[in-house]
XYZ file of C-alpha atoms in Angstrom:
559
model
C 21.556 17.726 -3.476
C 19.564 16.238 -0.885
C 20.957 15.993 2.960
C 19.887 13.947 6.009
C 20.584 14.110 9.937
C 19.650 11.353 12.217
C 19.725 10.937 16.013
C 21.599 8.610 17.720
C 18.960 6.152 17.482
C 18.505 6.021 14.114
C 15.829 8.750 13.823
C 15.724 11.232 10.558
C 15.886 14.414 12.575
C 16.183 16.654 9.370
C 15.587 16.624 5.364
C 17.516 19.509 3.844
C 15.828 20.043 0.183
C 17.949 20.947 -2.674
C 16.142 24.528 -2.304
C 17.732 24.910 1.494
C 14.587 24.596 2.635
C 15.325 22.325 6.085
C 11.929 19.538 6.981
C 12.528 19.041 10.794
C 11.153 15.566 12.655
C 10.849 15.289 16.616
C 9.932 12.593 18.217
C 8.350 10.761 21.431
C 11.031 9.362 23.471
C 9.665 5.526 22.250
C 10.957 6.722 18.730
C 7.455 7.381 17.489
C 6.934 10.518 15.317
C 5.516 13.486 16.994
C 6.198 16.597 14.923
C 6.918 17.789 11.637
C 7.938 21.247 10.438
C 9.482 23.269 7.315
C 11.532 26.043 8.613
C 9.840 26.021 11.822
C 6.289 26.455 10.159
C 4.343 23.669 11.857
C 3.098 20.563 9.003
C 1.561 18.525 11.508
C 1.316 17.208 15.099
C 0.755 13.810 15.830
C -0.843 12.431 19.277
C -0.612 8.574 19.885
C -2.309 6.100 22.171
C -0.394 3.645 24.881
C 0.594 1.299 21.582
C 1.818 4.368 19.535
C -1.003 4.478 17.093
C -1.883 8.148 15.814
C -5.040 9.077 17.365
C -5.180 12.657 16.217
C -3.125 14.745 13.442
C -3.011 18.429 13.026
C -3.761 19.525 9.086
C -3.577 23.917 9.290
C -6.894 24.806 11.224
C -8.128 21.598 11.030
C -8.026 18.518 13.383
C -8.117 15.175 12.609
C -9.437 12.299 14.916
C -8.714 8.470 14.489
C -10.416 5.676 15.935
C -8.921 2.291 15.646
C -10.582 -1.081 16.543
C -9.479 -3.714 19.030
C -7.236 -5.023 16.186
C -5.757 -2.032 15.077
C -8.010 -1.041 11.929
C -8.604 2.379 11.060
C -12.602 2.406 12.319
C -13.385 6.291 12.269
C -11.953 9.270 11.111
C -13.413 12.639 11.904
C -11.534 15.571 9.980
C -13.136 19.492 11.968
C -12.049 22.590 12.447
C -10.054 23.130 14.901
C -11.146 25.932 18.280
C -8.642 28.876 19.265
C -8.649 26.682 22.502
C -7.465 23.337 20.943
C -10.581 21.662 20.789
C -12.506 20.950 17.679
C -15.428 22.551 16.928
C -18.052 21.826 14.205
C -19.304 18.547 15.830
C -20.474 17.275 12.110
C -17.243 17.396 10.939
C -15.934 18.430 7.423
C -15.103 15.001 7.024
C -16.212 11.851 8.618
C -15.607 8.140 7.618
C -16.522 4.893 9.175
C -15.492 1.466 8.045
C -16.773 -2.107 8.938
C -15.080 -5.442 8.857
C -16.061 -8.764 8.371
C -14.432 -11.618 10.854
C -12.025 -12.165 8.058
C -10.813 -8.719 8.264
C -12.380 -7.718 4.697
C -13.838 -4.044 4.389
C -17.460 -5.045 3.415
C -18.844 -0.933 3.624
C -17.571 2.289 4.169
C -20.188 4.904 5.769
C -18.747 8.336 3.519
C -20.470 11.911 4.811
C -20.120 13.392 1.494
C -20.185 10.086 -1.009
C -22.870 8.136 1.092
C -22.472 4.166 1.845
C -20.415 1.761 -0.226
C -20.573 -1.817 0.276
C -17.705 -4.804 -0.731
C -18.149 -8.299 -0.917
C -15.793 -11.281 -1.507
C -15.505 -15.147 -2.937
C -14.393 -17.833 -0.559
C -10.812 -17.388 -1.850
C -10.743 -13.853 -0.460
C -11.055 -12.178 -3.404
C -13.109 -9.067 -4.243
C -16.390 -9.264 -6.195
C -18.350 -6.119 -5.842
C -17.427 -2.833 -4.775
C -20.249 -0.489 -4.681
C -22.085 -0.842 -7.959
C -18.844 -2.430 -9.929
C -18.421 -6.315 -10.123
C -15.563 -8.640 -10.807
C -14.899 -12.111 -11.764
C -11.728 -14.095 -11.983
C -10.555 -17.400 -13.891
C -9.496 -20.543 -11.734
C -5.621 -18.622 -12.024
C -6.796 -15.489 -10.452
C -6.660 -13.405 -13.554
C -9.491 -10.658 -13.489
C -12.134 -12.151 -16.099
C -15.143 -9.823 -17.602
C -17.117 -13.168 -17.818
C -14.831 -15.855 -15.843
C -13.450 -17.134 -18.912
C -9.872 -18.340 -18.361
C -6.819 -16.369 -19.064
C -4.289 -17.474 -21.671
C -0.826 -16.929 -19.551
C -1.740 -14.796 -17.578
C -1.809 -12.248 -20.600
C -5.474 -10.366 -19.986
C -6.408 -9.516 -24.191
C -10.139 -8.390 -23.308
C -11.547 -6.119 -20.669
C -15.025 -4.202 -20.483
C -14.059 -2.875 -23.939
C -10.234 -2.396 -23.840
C -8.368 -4.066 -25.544
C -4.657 -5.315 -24.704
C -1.662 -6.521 -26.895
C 1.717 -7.471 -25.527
C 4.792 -7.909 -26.865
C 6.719 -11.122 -27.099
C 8.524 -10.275 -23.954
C 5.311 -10.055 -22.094
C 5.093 -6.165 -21.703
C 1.738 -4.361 -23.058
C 2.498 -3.053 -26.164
C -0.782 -1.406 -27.297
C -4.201 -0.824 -25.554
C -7.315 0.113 -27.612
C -10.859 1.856 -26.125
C -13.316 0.494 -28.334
C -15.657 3.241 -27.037
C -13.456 6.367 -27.452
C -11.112 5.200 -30.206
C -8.305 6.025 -28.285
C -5.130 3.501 -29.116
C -2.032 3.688 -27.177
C 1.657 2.273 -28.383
C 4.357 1.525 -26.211
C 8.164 1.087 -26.460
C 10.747 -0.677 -23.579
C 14.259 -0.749 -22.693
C 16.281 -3.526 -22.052
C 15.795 -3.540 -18.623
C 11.148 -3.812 -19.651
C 10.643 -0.191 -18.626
C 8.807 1.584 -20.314
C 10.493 4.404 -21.995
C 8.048 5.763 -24.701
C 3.566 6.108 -25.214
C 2.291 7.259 -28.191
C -1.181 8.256 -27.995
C -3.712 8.366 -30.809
C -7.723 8.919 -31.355
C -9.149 10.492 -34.473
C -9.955 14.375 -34.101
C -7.206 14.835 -32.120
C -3.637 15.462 -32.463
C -1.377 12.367 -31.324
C 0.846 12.668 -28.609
C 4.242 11.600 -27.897
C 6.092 10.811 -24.561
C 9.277 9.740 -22.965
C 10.071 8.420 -19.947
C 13.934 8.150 -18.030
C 15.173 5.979 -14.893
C 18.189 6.026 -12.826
C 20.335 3.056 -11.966
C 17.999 2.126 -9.215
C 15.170 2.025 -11.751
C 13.579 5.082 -10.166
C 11.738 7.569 -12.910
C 13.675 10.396 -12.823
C 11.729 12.106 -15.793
C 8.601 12.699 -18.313
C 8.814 14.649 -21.399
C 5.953 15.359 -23.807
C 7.938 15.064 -27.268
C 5.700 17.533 -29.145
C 6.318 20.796 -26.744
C 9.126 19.253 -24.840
C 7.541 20.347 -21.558
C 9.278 18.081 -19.061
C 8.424 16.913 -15.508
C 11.596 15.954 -13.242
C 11.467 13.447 -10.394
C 13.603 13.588 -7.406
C 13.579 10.702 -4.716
C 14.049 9.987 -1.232
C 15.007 5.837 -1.453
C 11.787 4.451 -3.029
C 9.981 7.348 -2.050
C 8.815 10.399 -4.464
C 10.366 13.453 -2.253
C 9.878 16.061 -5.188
C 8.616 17.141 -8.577
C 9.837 19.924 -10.549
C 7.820 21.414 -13.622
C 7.614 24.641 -15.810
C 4.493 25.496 -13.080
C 5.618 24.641 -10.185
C 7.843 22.461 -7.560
C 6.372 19.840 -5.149
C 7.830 18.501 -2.259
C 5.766 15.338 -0.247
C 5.695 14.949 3.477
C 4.618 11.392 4.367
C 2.978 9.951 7.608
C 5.755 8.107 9.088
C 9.607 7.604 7.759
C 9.017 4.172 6.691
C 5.106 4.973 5.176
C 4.342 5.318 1.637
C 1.375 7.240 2.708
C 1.119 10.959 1.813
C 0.256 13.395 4.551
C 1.148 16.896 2.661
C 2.086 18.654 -0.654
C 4.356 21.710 -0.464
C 3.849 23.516 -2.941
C 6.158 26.416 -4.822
C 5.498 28.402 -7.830
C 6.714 30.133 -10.263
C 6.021 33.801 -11.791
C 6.391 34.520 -15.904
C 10.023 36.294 -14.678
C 11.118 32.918 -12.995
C 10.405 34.252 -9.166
C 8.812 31.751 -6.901
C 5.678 32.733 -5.202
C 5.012 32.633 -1.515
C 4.624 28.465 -0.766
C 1.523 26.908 0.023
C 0.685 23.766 2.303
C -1.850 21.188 1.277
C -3.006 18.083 3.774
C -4.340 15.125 2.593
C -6.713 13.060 3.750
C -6.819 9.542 3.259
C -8.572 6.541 4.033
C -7.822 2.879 5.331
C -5.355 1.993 2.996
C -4.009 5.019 2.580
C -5.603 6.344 -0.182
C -6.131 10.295 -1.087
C -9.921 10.957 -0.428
C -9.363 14.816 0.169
C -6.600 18.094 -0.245
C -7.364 20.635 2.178
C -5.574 24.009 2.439
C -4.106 25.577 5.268
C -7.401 27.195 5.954
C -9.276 24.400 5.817
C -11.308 24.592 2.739
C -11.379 21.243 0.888
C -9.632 22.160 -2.726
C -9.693 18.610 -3.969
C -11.799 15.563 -3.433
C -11.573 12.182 -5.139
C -14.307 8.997 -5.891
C -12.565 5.548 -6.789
C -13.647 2.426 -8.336
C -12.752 -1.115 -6.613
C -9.183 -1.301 -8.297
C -8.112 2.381 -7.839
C -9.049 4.586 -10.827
C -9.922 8.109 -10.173
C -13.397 8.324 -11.682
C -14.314 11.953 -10.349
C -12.526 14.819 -8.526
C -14.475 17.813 -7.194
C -14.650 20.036 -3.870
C -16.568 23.000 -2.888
C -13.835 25.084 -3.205
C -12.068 22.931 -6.206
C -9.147 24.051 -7.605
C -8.164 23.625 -11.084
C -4.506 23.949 -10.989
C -4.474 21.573 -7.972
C -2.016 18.865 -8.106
C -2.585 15.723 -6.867
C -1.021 12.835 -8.889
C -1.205 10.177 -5.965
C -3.465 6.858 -6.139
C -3.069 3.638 -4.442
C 0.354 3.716 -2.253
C 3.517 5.029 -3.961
C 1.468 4.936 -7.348
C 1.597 8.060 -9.276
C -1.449 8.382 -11.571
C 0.367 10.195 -15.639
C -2.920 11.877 -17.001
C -1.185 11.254 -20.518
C -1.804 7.662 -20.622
C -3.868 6.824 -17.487
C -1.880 4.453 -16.104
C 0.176 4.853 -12.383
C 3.785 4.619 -12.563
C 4.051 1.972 -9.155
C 8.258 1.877 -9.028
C 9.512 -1.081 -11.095
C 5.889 -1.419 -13.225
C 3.080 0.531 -14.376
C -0.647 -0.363 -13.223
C -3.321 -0.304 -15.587
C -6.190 0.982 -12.549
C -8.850 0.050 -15.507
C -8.468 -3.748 -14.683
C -6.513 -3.519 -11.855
C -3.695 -5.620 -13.220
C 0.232 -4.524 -14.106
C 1.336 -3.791 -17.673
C 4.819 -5.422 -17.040
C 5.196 -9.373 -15.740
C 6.790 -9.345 -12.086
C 10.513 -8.841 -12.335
C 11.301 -11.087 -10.000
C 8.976 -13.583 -11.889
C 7.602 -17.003 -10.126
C 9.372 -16.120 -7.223
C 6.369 -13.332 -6.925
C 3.766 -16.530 -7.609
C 2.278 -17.498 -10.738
C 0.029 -14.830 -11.681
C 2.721 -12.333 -13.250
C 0.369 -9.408 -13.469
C -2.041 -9.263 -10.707
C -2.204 -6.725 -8.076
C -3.545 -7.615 -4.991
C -7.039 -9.610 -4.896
C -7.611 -7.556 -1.996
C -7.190 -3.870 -2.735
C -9.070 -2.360 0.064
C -6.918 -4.279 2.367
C -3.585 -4.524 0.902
C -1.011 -2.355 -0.845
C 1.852 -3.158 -2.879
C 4.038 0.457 -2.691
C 6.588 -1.725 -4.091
C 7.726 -4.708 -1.656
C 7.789 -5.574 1.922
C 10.200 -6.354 3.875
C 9.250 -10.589 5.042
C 10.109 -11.963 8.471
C 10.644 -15.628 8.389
C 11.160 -17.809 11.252
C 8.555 -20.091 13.833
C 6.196 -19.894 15.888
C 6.067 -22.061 19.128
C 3.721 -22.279 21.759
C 4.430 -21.362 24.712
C 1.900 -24.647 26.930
C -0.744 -26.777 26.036
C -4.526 -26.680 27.110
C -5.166 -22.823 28.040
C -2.991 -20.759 25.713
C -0.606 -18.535 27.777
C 1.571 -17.173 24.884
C 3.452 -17.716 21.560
C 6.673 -17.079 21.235
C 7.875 -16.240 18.051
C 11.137 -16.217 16.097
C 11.862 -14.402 13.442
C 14.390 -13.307 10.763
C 15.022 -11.225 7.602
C 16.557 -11.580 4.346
C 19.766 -9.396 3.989
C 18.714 -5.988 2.756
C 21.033 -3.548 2.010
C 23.705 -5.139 3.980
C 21.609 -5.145 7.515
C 19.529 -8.506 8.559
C 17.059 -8.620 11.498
C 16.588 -10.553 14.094
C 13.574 -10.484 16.661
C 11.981 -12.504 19.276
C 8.527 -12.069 19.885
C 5.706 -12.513 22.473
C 2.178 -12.566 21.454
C -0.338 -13.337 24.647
C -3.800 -12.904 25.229
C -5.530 -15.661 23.452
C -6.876 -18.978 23.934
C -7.182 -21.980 22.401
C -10.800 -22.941 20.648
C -11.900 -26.583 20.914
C -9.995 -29.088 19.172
C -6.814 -27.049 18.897
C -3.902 -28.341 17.509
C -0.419 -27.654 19.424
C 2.441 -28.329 18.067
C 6.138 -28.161 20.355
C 8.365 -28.278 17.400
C 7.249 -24.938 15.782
C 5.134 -24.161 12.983
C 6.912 -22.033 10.224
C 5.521 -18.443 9.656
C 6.339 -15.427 7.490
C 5.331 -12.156 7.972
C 5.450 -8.760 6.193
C 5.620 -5.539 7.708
C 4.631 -2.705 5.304
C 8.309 -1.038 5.995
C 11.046 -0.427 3.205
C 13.471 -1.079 5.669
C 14.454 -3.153 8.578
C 12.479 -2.158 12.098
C 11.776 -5.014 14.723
C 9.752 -2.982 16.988
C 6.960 -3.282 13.825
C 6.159 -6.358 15.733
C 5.204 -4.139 19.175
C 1.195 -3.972 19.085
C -1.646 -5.859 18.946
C -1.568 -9.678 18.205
C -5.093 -10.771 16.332
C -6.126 -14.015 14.727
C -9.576 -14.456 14.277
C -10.908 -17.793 15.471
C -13.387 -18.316 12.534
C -10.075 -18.384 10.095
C -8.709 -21.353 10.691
C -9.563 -23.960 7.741
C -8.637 -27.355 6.971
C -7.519 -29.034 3.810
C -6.494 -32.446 3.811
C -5.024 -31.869 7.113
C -3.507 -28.495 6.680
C -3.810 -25.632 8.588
C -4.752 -22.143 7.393
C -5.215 -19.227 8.810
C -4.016 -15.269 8.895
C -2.316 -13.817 12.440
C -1.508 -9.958 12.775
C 1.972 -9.311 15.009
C 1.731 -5.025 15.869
C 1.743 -3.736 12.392
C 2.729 -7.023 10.710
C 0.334 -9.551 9.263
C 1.442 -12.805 8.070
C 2.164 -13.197 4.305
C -1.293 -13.027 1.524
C -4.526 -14.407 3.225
C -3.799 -17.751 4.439
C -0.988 -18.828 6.880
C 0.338 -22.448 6.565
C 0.334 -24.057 9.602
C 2.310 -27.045 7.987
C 3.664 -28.470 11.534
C 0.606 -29.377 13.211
C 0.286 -25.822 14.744
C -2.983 -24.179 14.744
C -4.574 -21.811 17.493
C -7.571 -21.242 17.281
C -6.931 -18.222 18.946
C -10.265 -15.517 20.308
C -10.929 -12.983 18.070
C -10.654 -10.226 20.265
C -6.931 -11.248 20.293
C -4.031 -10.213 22.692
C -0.490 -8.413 23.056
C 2.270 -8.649 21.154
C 5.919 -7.374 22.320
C 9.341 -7.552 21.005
C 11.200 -9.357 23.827
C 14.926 -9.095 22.302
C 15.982 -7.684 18.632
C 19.408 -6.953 16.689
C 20.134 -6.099 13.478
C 23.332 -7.173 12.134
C 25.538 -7.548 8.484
C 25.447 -9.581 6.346
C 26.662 -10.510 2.618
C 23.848 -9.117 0.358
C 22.863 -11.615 -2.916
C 22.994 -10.014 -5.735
C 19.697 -9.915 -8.023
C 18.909 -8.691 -11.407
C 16.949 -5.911 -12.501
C 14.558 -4.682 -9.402
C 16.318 -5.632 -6.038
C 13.050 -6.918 -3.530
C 10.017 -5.714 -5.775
C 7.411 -8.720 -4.667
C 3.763 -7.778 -4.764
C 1.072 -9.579 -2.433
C -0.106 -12.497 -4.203
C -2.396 -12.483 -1.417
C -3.888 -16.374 -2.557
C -0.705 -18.584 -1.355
C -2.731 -21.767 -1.605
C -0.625 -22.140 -5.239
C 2.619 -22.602 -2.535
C 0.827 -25.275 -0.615
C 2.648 -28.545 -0.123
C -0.060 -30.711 -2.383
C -1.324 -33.623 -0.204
C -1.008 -36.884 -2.315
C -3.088 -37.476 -5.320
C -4.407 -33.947 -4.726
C -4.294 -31.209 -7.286
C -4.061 -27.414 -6.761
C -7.259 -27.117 -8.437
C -9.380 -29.607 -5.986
C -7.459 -27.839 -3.410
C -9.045 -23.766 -4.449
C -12.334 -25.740 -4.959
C -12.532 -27.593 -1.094
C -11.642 -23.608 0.083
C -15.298 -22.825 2.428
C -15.943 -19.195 3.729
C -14.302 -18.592 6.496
């Protein structure tokens, strides 16, 4: 059994592991993370800047530094050793990152001290096209296309030689490697998880595997049906908290209590008489999205290091002191990568990193938009750990000519009984020429990154580009940024005759009032709130008269 202690404000003060090992949180008196320990044995201290971002993070003996841009993105990371007197030495750096942003917000390179420079570029629709030396194409229904050739319901059959079947549910039901000869079979449940793999390829013996969920539709287990080794899965909410195996136990310690973002690996284990072994910390180090670039041990020696392509597929691990029985299953957020099959179990689907689409339609089906299988079009900028929590209300402004403010208001849905409510001020900006204001409200929805229900999310930064407002028979579009909250996929509707216009360098944003109180949940069927980012809501656009969808994508300029 697992326990928890909070604080009275709502703080997770302590995780008490099934082993009676105790993880122990403190925190600055804003409610920001500050400290994390196991037993007393120090995982990491966090130091934050005047908006509570983490500008430096203890890992062992080494030091990390982060650098963040005027609109919060993750610019620099410097990863050193760490001085007997608290400063880092080592100016070089064992690790060092930079990363550069378009005016859209779109990663277009990533300056890597180890892997060199890698540059990303996009369509006019947002969506990714190159990422270092890979390129992608995608039909008129954003399906990912080797050649652009349009997808037959949203069912991908073809892909830079793989080859996909589904069943008549929609689920994959076999995938064939022309080039290795490798065929994989798989079986669902009722409820379209998957629950068996069979793996084939000539010369080699097949293998077998079964897979188990709770209620929740959490994986609780793997089991290889030929040797019945078994891997056990223990959670904390939506969150992977441990994994038990013949080897070894591993518990994850993640950034912050709402973050899907791993910041260490405890691992335990075990002798041939069943004894555990002394445990052993390992820090990860991740980049702007919070994927695993690096393991380092308490020492500092780098023991694992990892090189993706564009959609998330480990294609190379190594280190200078590389270990081989490291463990590090961890790809995109909350996606854990099964070497068996090479797909990442991602909570209510699997991912198929090879073409960067799901092998299961969307549970919650058109609600999630019409593409049933894609991932984000964006995956250097957005995640999809499993769902966000949205934030619907309006925006009005606050006077004409020179902008003074916005004031925003905003609402959840009813999650687990609870429903938010938050008023917020964003200042700073100004209006470009021919802005548009509106005093009965434009309608806005957000998503802030959380499982749960936090207004202060919304305390921050407040961004909006100027160059990304575009017009399309007379509707506004554009993308704003509230704190740690950015306004749902890449375009905001500004369907009320709101648009700002506002300077890129932005302005403040600041929760002026918030409660949280009950409310009657809805029930749903089969995942709860599982929505991935569409990320392309021009298909939810209210069509302007004898104007298509279609002629709507193609009147879309760069912006």
């Amino acid at each position: 059994m697992t326990e928890y202690r909070y604080d009275i404000l709502g703080n997770r003060t302590q995780t008490i592991l099934p082993t009676g090992e105790t993880l122990n949180y403190l925190y600055y008196g804003s409610g920001h993370l500050h400290h994390i320990n196991l037993d007393g044995d120090t995982i990491t201290d966090i130091e934050r800047d005047d908006l509570h971002r983490p500008v430096s993070r203890s890992a062992g003996k080494l030091h990390t530094r982060l650098i963040s841009d005027p609109l919060g993105r993750l610019k620099e990371q410097l990863v050193q050793l760490e001085a007997t007197n608290g400063k880092a030495t080592e100016p070089k750096g064992l690790i060092k990152r930079r990363y550069h942003y378009d005016t859209n917000g779109n990663l277009v390179q990533t300056e890597d001290q180890h892997h060199g420079n890698k540059d990303y570029a996009y369509d006019p629709l947002g969506r990714i096209t190159r990422a270092g030396d890979e390129r992608f194409a995608f039909d008129p229904a954003h399906n990912i296309s080797g050649d652009g050739v349009k997808v037959a319901g949203n069912r991908l059959t073809d892909y830079n030689g793989i080859r996909y079947v589904y069943d008549p549910l929609g689920n994959l039901s076999e995938r064939h490697n022309d080039a290795t000869g490798e065929s994989q079979y798989y079986r669902y449940d009722a409820d379209n998880q998957l629950t068996e793999a069979r793996i084939e390829q000539e010369g080699r013996p097949s293998e077998h595997w079964h897979y188990r969920y709770d209620a929740l539709g959490r994986r609780v287990s793997k089991q290889n049906a030929h040797n019945q080794t078994e891997t056990r899965f223990l959670w904390e909410g939506s969150r992977l908290l441990q994994e038990y195996g013949d080897k070894a136990t591993y518990t994850y310690v993640y950034t912050e209590q709402g973050s899907y973002e791993p910041l260490a690996q405890i691992v335990q284990t075990a002798n041939r008489d069943g004894s555990k072994t002394d445990r052993q910390i390992l820090y990860y180090h991740n980049d702007q999205i919070g994927i695993p670039r690096e393991l380092t041990d308490a020492e500092g020696n780098i023991v694992w290091r990892g090189e993706y392509s564009g959609w998330g597929k480990l294609n190379n691990a190594e280190g200078a002191n590389l270990k081989e029985d490291v463990h590090q299953p961890f790809r995109l957020q909350n996606q854990y990568a099964d070497k068996e099959t090479g797909l990442h179990y991602n909570f209510f689907r699997y991912y198929d990193p090879h073409c960067g689409r799901f092998t299961q339609q969307d549970p919650i089906k058109l609600a999630g938009g019409y593409a049933l299988y894609n991932y984000s079009l964006q995956p250097m900028k957005f995640i999809d750990p499993l769902g966000w929590v949205e934030w619907k209300g309006t925006a009005y402004s606050v006077s004409a000519g020179v902008l003074t403010g916005t004031r925003f208001e905003l609402k959840t849905e009813c999650i687990k009984g609870k429903r938010g409510h938050a008023t917020v001020y964003a200042s700073g900006g100004s209006y470009g020429v021919g802005g548009i204001v509106g005093s009965n409200g434009s309608d806005v929805t957000f998503e802030d990154k959380l499982d749960h229900i936090d207004p202060n999310v919304f305390n921050g930064l407040y961004s909006e580009g100027s160059g990304n407002i575009t017009f399309i028979k007379g509707i506004g579009l554009g993308s704003t940024k509230l704190g740690q909250a950015e306004s749902k996929g890449l375009l905001t509707i500004y369907d009320r005759g709101y648009s700002v216009g506002l300077a890129a360098n932005g302005g403040k944003s600041t929760v002026t009032s918030s409660y949280i109180e009950s409310c009657q949940e809805k029930p749903k069927v089969n995942c709860g709130k599982c929505q991935y980012p569409n990320n392309y809501p021009i298909e939810n656009l209210p069509p302007a008269p004898n104007v298509s969808i279609n002629e709507m994508i193609r009147m879309v300029p760069y912006y």
